[in-house]
CSV table of C-alpha atoms and ligand atoms in Angstrom, one decimal:
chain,number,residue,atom,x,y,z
A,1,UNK,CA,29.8,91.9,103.8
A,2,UNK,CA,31.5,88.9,102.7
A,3,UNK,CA,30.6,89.9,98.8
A,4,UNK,CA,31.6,93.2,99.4
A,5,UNK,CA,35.0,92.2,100.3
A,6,UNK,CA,35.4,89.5,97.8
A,7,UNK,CA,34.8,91.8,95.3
A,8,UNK,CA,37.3,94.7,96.9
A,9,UNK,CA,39.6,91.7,96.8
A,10,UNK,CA,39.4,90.9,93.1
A,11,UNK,CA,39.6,94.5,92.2
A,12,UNK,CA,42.7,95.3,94.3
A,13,UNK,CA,45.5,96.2,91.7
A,14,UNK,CA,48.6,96.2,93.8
A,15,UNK,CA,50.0,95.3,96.9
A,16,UNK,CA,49.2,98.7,98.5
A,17,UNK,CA,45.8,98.2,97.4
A,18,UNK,CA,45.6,94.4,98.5
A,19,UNK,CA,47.3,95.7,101.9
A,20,UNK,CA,44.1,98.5,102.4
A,21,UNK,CA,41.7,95.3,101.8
A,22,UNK,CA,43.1,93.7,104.7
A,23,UNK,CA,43.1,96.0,107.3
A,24,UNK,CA,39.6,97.4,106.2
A,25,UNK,CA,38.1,94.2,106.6
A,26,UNK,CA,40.3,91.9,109.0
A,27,UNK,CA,41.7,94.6,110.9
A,28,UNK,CA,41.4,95.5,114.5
A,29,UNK,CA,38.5,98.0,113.7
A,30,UNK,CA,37.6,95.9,110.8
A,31,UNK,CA,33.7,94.5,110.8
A,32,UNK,CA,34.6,91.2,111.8
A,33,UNK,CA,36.3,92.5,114.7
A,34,UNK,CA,33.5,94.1,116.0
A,35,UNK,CA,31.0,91.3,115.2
A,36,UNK,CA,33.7,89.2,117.3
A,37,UNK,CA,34.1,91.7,120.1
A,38,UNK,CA,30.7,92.1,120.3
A,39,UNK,CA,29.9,88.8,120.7
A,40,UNK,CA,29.6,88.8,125.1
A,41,UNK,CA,26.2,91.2,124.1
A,42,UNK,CA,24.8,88.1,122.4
A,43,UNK,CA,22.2,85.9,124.1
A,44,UNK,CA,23.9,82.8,125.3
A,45,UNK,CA,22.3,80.4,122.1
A,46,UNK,CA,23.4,82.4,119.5
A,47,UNK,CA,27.4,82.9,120.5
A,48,UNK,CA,28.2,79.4,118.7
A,49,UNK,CA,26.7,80.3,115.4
A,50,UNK,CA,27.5,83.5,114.7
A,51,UNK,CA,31.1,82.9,115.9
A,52,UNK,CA,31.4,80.5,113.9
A,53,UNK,CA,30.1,82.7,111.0
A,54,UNK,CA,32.3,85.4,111.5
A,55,UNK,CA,35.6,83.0,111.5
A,56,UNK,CA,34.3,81.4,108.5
A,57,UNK,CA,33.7,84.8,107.0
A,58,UNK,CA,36.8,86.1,108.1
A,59,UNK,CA,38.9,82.8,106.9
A,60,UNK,CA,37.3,83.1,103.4
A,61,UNK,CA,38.1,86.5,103.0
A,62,UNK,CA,41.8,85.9,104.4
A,63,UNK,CA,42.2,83.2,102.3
A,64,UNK,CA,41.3,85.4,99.0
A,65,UNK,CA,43.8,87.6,100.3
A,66,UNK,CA,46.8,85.5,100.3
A,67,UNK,CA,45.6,83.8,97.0
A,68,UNK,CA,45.5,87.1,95.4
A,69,UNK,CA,49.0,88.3,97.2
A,70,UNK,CA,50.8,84.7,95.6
A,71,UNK,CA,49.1,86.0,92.3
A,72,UNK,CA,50.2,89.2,92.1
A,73,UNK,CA,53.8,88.0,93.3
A,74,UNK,CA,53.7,85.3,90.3
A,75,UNK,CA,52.6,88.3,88.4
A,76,UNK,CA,55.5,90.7,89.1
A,77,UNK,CA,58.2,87.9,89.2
A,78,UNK,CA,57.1,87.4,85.4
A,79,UNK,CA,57.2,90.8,84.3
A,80,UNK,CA,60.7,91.2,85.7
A,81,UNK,CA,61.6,87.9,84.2
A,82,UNK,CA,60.8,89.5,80.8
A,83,UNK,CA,61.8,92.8,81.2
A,84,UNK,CA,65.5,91.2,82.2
A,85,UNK,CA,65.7,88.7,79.7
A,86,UNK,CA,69.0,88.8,76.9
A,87,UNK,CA,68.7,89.0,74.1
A,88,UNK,CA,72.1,86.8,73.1
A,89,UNK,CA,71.8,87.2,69.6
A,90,UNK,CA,72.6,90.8,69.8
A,91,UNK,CA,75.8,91.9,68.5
A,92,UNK,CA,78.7,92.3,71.3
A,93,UNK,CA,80.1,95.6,72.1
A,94,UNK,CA,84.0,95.8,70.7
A,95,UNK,CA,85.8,95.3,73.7
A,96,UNK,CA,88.0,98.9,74.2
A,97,UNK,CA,91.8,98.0,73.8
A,98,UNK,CA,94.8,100.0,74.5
A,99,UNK,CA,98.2,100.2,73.0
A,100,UNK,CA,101.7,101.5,73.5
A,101,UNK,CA,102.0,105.0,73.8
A,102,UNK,CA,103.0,107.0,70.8
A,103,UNK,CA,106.2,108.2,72.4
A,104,UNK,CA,106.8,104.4,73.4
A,105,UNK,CA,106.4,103.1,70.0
A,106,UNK,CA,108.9,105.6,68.9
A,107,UNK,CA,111.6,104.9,71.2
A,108,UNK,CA,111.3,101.3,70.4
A,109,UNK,CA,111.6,102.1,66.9
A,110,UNK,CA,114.5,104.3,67.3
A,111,UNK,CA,116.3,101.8,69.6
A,112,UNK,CA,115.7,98.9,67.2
A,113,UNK,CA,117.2,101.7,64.4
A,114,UNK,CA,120.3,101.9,66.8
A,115,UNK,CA,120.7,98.0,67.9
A,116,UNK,CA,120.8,97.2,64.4
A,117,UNK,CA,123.9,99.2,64.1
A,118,UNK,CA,125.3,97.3,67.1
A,119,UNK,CA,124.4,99.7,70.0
A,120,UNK,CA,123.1,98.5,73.4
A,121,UNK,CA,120.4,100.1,75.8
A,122,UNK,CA,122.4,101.2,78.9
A,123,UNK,CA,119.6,103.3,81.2
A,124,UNK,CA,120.0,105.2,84.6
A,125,UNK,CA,118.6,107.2,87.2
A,126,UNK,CA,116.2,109.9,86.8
A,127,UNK,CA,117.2,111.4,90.0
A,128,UNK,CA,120.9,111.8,89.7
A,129,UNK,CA,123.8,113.4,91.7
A,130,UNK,CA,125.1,116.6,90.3
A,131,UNK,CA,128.2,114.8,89.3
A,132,UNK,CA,127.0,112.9,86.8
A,133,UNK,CA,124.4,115.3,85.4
A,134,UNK,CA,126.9,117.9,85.1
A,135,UNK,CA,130.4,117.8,86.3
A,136,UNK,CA,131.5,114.6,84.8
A,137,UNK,CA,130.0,116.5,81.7
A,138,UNK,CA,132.6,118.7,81.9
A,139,UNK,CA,129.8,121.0,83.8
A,140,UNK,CA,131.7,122.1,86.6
A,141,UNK,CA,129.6,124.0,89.2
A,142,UNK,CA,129.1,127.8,88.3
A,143,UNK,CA,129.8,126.9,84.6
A,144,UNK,CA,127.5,129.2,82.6
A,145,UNK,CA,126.2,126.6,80.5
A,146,UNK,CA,124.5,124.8,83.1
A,147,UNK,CA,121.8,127.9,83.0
A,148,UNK,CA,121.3,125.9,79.1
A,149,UNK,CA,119.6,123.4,81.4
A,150,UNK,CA,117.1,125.0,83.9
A,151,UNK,CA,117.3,122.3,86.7
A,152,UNK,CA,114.8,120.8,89.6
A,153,UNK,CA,117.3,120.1,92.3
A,154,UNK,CA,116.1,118.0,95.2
A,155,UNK,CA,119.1,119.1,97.6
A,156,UNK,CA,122.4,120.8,96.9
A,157,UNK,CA,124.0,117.4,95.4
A,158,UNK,CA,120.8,116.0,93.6
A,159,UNK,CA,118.4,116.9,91.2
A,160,UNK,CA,116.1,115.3,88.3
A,161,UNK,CA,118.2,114.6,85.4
A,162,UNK,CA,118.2,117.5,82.9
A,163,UNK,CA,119.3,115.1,80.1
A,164,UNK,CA,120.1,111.1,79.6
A,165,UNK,CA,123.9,111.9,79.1
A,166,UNK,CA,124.8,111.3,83.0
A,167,UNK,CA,124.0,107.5,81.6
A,168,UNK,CA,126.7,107.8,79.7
A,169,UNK,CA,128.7,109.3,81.9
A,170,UNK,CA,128.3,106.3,84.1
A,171,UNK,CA,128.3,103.6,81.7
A,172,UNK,CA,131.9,104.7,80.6
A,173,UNK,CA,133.0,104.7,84.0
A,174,UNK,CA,131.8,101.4,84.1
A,175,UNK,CA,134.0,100.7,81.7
A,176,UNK,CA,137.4,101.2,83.7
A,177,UNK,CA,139.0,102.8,80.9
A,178,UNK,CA,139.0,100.6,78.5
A,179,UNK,CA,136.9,100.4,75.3
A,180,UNK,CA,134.4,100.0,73.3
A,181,UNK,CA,131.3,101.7,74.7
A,182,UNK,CA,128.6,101.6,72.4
A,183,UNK,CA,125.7,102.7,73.7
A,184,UNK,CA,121.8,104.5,73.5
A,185,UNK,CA,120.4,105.4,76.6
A,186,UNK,CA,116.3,106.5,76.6
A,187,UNK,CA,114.9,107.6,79.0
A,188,UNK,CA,112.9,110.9,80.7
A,189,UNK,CA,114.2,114.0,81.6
A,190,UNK,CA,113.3,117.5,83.4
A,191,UNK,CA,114.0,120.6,83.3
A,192,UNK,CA,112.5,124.0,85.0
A,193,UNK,CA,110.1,125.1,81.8
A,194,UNK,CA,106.6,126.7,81.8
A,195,UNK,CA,104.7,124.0,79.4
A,196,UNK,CA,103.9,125.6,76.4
A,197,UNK,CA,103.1,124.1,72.5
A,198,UNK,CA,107.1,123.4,72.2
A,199,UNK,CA,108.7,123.0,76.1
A,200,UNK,CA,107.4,120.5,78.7
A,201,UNK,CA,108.8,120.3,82.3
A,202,UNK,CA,109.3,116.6,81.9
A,203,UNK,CA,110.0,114.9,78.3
A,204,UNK,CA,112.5,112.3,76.8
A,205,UNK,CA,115.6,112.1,75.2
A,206,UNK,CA,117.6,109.0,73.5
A,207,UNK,CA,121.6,109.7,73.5
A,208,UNK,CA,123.7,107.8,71.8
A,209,UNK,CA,127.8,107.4,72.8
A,210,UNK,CA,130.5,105.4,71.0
A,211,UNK,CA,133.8,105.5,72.4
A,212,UNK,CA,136.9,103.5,71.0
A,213,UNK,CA,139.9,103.5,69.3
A,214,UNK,CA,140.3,106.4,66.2
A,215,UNK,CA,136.6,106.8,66.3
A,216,UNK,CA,136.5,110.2,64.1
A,217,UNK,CA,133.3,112.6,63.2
A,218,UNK,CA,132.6,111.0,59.8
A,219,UNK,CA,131.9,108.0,61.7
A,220,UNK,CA,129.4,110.2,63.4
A,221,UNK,CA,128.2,111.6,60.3
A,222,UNK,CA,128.1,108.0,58.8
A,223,UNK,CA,125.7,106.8,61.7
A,224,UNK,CA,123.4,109.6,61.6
A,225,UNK,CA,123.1,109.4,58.5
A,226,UNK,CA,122.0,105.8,58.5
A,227,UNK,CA,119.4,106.9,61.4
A,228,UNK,CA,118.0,109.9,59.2
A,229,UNK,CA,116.9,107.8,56.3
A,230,UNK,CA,115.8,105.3,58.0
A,231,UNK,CA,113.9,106.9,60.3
A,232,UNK,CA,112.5,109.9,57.9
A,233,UNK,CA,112.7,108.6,54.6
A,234,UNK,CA,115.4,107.6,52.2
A,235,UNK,CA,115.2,110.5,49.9
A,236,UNK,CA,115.7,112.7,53.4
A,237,UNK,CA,119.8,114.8,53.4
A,238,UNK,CA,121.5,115.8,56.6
A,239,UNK,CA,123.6,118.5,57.0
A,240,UNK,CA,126.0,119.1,60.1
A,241,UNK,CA,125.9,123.1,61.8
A,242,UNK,CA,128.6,124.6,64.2
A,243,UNK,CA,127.2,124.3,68.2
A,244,UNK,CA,128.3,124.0,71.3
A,245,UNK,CA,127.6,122.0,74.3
A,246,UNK,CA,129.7,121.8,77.0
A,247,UNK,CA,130.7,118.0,76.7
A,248,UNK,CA,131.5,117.9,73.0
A,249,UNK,CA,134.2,119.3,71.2
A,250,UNK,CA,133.7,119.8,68.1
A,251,UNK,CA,130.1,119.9,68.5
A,252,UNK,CA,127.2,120.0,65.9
A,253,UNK,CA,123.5,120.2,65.4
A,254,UNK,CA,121.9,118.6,62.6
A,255,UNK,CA,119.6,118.7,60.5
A,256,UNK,CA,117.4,117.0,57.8
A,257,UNK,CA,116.0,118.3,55.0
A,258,UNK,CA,112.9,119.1,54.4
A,259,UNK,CA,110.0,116.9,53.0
A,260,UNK,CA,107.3,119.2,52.7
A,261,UNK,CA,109.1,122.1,51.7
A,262,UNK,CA,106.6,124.5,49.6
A,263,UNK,CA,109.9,127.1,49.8
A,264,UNK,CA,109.3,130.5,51.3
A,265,UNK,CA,106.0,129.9,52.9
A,266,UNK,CA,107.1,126.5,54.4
A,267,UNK,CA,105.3,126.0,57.8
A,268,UNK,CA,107.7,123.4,58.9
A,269,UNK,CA,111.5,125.0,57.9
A,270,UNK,CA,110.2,128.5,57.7
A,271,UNK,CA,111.7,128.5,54.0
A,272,UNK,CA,115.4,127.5,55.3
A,273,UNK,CA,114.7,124.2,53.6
A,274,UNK,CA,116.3,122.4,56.9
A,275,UNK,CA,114.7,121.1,59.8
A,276,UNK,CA,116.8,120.8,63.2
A,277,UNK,CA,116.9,117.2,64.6
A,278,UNK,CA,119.5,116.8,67.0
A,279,UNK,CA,122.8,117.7,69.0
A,280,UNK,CA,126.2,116.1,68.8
A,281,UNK,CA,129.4,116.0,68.9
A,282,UNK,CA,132.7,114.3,69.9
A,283,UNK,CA,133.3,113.5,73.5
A,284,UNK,CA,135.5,116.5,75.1
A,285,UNK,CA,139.1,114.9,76.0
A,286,UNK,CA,138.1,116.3,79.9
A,287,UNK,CA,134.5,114.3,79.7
A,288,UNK,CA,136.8,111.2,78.7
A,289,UNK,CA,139.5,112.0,81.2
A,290,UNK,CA,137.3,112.0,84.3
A,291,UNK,CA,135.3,108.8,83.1
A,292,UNK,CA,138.8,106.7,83.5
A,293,UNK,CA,139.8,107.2,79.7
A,294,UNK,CA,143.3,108.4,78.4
A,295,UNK,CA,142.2,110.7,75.2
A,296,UNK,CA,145.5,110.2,73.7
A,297,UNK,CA,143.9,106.7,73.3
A,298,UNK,CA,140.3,107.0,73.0
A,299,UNK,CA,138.0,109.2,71.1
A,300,UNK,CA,134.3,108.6,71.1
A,301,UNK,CA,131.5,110.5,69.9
A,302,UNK,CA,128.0,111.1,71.6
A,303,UNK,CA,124.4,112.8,69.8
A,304,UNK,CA,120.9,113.3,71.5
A,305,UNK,CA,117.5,113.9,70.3
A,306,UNK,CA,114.2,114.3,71.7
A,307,UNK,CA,111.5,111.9,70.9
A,308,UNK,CA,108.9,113.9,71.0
A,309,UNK,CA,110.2,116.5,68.7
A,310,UNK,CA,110.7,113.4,66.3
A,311,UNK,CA,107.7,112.5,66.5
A,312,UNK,CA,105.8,115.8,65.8
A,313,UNK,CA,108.1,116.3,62.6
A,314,UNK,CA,107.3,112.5,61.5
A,315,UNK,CA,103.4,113.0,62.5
A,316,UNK,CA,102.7,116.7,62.6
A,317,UNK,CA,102.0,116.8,66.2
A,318,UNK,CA,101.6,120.9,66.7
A,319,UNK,CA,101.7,120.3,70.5
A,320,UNK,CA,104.1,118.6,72.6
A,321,UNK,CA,101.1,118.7,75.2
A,322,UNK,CA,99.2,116.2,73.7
A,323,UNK,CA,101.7,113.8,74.4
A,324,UNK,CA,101.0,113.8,78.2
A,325,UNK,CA,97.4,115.2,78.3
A,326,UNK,CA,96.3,111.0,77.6
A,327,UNK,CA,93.3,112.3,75.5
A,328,UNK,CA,92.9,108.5,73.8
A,329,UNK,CA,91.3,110.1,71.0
A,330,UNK,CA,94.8,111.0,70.1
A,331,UNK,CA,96.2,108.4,71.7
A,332,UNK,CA,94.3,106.3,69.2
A,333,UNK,CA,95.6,107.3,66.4
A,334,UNK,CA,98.6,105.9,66.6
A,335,UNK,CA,98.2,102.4,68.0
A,336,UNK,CA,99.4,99.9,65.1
A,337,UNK,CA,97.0,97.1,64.5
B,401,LIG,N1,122.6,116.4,76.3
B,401,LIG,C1,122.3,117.4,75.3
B,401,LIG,C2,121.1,118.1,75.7
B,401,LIG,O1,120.3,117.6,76.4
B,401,LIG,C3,122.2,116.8,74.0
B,401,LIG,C4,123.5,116.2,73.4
B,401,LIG,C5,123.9,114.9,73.8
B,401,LIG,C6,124.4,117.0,72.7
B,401,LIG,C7,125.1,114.4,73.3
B,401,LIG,C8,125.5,116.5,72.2
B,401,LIG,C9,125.9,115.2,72.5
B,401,LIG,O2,120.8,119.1,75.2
């Protein structure tokens, strides 16, 4: 019996297997159990010895056990010892690093364009009052043009910005009427759109605003002029169109020409050879007025752009989407090393 479980012990391959050995043998129905239990049957004489055989037997047997279990242990605490060992001489994994957004870059760029002509960053609110979004605009309520600017109002009196000029509607109030203001004001901006490849429901705008004494549109034409070669290229014209807006007067659009311009054909001008970049204008006498200035005194004149448009002209960005879809593949591509 004794062999017979040695053995069983030896060839045990696992703990389960171990675990059977034990209760077959040492259990409560195990052999030695009985021998044990049996043991009142015995004649008086032989109690003693085989008692003493059976504990001996048993104790042999337990002790292979536990000698095997510490073995087995030693055994798997090795293997998992190996299997977790690191290798340090592999190569490291790049660690993943992120970047300004594209649109972030941009406006920094465009600001630094604009502060090296001696403008300052004024910003604002994004939910504004309807005074400084439109009236103070020259906007009053029921003014047709404000349907130019499909709006998310809040309640009657406030709504999310539809455009960064409120900024500088409250920057030259700031001023108390007297001069200069020479500001650009970044910033985002909403308006009542179903997204599509050209119109989001939230974008950015950068406005620029000069007011002083016998500031005149060539000064205008001068400092957008400065902006468009810098920003697109030296090579790049502008020309100035006819527009309206509603806080401007004259007001303008402009536009540069075009780089890529294969005539007729031309994906990006559609052939007129011009690409349109942004609104401006001189400030309206009114817009001046209400803002504390006397526009016998003061002329000033304001422009806006969109950043993202910029930037799909600059990059060829087909989709103004992919500016807040945060797909990093094409986030990527524009993070300077
Ligand atoms: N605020 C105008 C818009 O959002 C842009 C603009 C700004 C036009 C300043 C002229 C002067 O459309």
């Amino acid at each position: 019996l004794k062999t017979e479980a040695l053995e069983k012990v030896a060839q045990a391959e696992d703990a389960k297997a171990l675990q059977d050995v034990k209760v077959q043998y040492l259990g409560k129905k195990g052999p030695i159990t009985e021998v044990l239990r049996g043991m009142g049957k015995l004649p008086k004489e032989e109690r003693p010895v085989i008692g003493q055989m059976a504990n001996d037997v048993r104790e042999e047997i337990s002790t292979a056990i536990d000698e095997k279990q510490t073995k087995m242990e030693e055994a798997a605490l090795e293997k998992q010892l190996q299997e977790e060992t690191i290798d340090v001489t592999l190569p490291g994994r790049p660690a993943q690093t992120g970047g300004p957004h594209l649109l972030t870059s941009l406006i920094e760029e465009i600001e630094d364009l604009f502060i090296g002509m001696g403008f300052e960053i004024a910003e604002g609110p994004e939910v504004e009052v309807d005074y400084y979004n439109f009236e103070a605009l020259n906007l009053p309520k029921g003014h047709p043009a404000r349907d130019m600017q499909d709006s998310f109002y809040i309640t009657e009196e406030m709504l999310m910005r539809t455009h960064t000029s409120p900024v500088q509607a409250r920057t030259m109030e700031q001023h108390k009427g007297k001069g200069p203001v020479k500001v650009i004001c970044p910033g985002k901006v909403y308006r009542r759109d179903t997204d599509d490849a050209t119109h989001s429901h939230q974008f950015t705008q950068i406005e620029g605003l000069l007011v002083d004494k016998h500031v005149r549109m060539s000064d205008l034409k001068g400092v957008l002029n400065a902006f468009a070669k810098q920003m697109f290229g030296e090579e790049r014209e502008i020309r100035l169109r006819p527009s309206f807006f509603p806080f401007t007067e004259p007001s303008v659009e402009m536009d540069i020409s075009c780089k890529m311009c294969g005539g007729e054909g031309c994906s990006v001008c559609k052939g007129t050879g011009w690409i349109e970049i942004l609104g401006a204008g001189m400030v309206h006498p009114n817009v001046l007025e209400m803002a504390g200035y006397d526009p016998n005194e003061y002329t000033g004149f304001a422009f806006g752009m969109g950043p993202e448009r910029i930037a799909m002209l600059k990059y060829g960005i087909d989709d103004i989407r992919h500016f807040y879809t945060n797909d990093v593949r094409f986030l990527n591509q524009f993070h300077k090393a």
